[in-house]
Amino acid sequence: MSKRPNFIYMAGMIPVLFVVGLLLFLTFDNLLSGRAVYGAKFGNAFEVEGVAAILVNLGILGLIVWLGSYLAFLVKRSPKLMQFHRAAGVVSSVLIAVGLVYGLS
């Protein structure tokens, strides 16, 4: 019986890993082309270029690190991993916000 919850948990990770892989691919594609494209709720698309795009893309990569650190925390339950998780989230959010404000101004 104890193997079944582990199997269900691992099967639930497949969509998460797929989305993270897709996000990595799109972010690296945007990073290499020097842009960051994002969409709004009503189908509007916005694009920033240059330094702003680099900040936004680094912020997105930081959010992937943020997710990975949380998954590692779930396995290890280390307080240092939780601190790293929180710090990565703050830094990533700030990078994205600064990049968007700088790019749209």
Short mmCIF file of C-alpha atoms in Angstrom, two decimals:
data_model
loop_
_atom_site.label_atom_id
_atom_site.label_comp_id
_atom_site.label_asym_id
_atom_site.label_seq_id
_atom_site.Cartn_x
_atom_site.Cartn_y
_atom_site.Cartn_z
CA MET A 1 0.00 0.00 0.00
CA SER A 2 2.83 2.44 0.67
CA LYS A 3 4.07 2.23 -2.94
CA ARG A 4 0.77 3.44 -4.40
CA PRO A 5 0.88 7.03 -3.00
CA ASN A 6 4.47 7.38 -4.23
CA PHE A 7 3.41 6.24 -7.71
CA ILE A 8 0.51 8.71 -7.76
CA TYR A 9 2.81 11.50 -6.56
CA MET A 10 5.39 10.73 -9.25
CA ALA A 11 2.71 10.46 -11.94
CA GLY A 12 1.48 13.90 -10.90
CA MET A 13 4.97 15.28 -11.42
CA ILE A 14 4.93 14.44 -15.15
CA PRO A 15 2.78 17.47 -16.14
CA VAL A 16 4.83 19.73 -13.86
CA LEU A 17 8.08 18.60 -15.48
CA PHE A 18 6.55 19.04 -18.95
CA VAL A 19 5.46 22.61 -18.21
CA VAL A 20 8.84 23.46 -16.66
CA GLY A 21 10.63 22.02 -19.71
CA LEU A 22 8.43 24.05 -22.04
CA LEU A 23 9.02 27.17 -19.98
CA LEU A 24 12.79 26.59 -20.07
CA PHE A 25 12.72 26.16 -23.84
CA LEU A 26 10.69 29.33 -24.43
CA THR A 27 12.73 31.36 -21.96
CA PHE A 28 16.05 30.33 -23.50
CA ASP A 29 14.64 31.07 -26.96
CA ASN A 30 13.62 34.55 -25.81
CA LEU A 31 16.92 35.08 -24.00
CA LEU A 32 18.95 34.18 -27.08
CA SER A 33 16.86 36.47 -29.27
CA GLY A 34 17.14 39.37 -26.81
CA ARG A 35 13.45 39.79 -26.11
CA ALA A 36 10.76 38.89 -23.62
CA VAL A 37 7.23 38.39 -24.87
CA TYR A 38 4.30 38.07 -22.52
CA GLY A 39 0.54 38.15 -22.88
CA ALA A 40 -2.29 39.72 -20.97
CA LYS A 41 -5.69 38.43 -20.00
CA PHE A 42 -7.56 39.67 -23.08
CA GLY A 43 -5.11 38.40 -25.70
CA ASN A 44 -2.87 41.46 -25.82
CA ALA A 45 0.81 40.65 -26.32
CA PHE A 46 3.63 42.84 -25.04
CA GLU A 47 7.31 42.67 -25.79
CA VAL A 48 10.35 44.19 -24.14
CA GLU A 49 13.84 44.17 -25.57
CA GLY A 50 17.40 44.77 -24.46
CA VAL A 51 18.28 45.01 -20.78
CA ALA A 52 14.64 44.75 -19.73
CA ALA A 53 14.28 41.46 -21.61
CA ILE A 54 17.39 40.09 -19.93
CA LEU A 55 15.99 40.99 -16.49
CA VAL A 56 12.60 39.42 -17.22
CA ASN A 57 14.12 36.23 -18.64
CA LEU A 58 16.52 35.89 -15.70
CA GLY A 59 13.54 36.38 -13.40
CA ILE A 60 11.67 33.57 -15.16
CA LEU A 61 14.69 31.29 -14.81
CA GLY A 62 14.79 32.27 -11.15
CA LEU A 63 11.16 31.19 -10.78
CA ILE A 64 12.13 27.79 -12.15
CA VAL A 65 14.87 27.62 -9.49
CA TRP A 66 12.22 28.73 -6.99
CA LEU A 67 10.00 25.79 -7.95
CA GLY A 68 12.91 23.35 -7.88
CA SER A 69 13.98 24.52 -4.44
CA TYR A 70 10.46 24.00 -3.14
CA LEU A 71 10.35 20.48 -4.54
CA ALA A 72 13.71 19.82 -2.89
CA PHE A 73 12.32 21.22 0.36
CA LEU A 74 9.39 18.80 0.16
CA VAL A 75 11.84 15.91 -0.01
CA LYS A 76 14.48 17.05 2.52
CA ARG A 77 12.43 19.34 4.84
CA SER A 78 15.49 21.49 5.49
CA PRO A 79 14.95 25.02 6.88
CA LYS A 80 17.86 26.26 4.74
CA LEU A 81 16.09 25.04 1.61
CA MET A 82 12.98 26.98 2.64
CA GLN A 83 15.06 30.11 3.17
CA PHE A 84 16.65 29.64 -0.25
CA HIS A 85 13.20 29.06 -1.75
CA ARG A 86 11.88 32.31 -0.30
CA ALA A 87 14.96 34.30 -1.34
CA ALA A 88 14.79 32.93 -4.91
CA GLY A 89 11.13 33.93 -5.11
CA VAL A 90 11.80 37.47 -3.94
CA VAL A 91 14.78 37.99 -6.25
CA SER A 92 12.91 36.53 -9.23
CA SER A 93 9.84 38.66 -8.62
CA VAL A 94 11.94 41.81 -8.30
CA LEU A 95 13.84 41.04 -11.51
CA ILE A 96 10.62 40.54 -13.44
CA ALA A 97 8.98 43.67 -12.00
CA VAL A 98 12.03 45.86 -12.65
CA GLY A 99 12.39 44.47 -16.17
CA LEU A 100 8.75 45.15 -17.01
CA VAL A 101 8.73 48.65 -15.51
CA TYR A 102 12.01 49.50 -17.25
CA GLY A 103 10.90 48.03 -20.56
CA LEU A 104 7.49 49.69 -20.64
CA SER A 105 8.72 53.14 -19.61
#
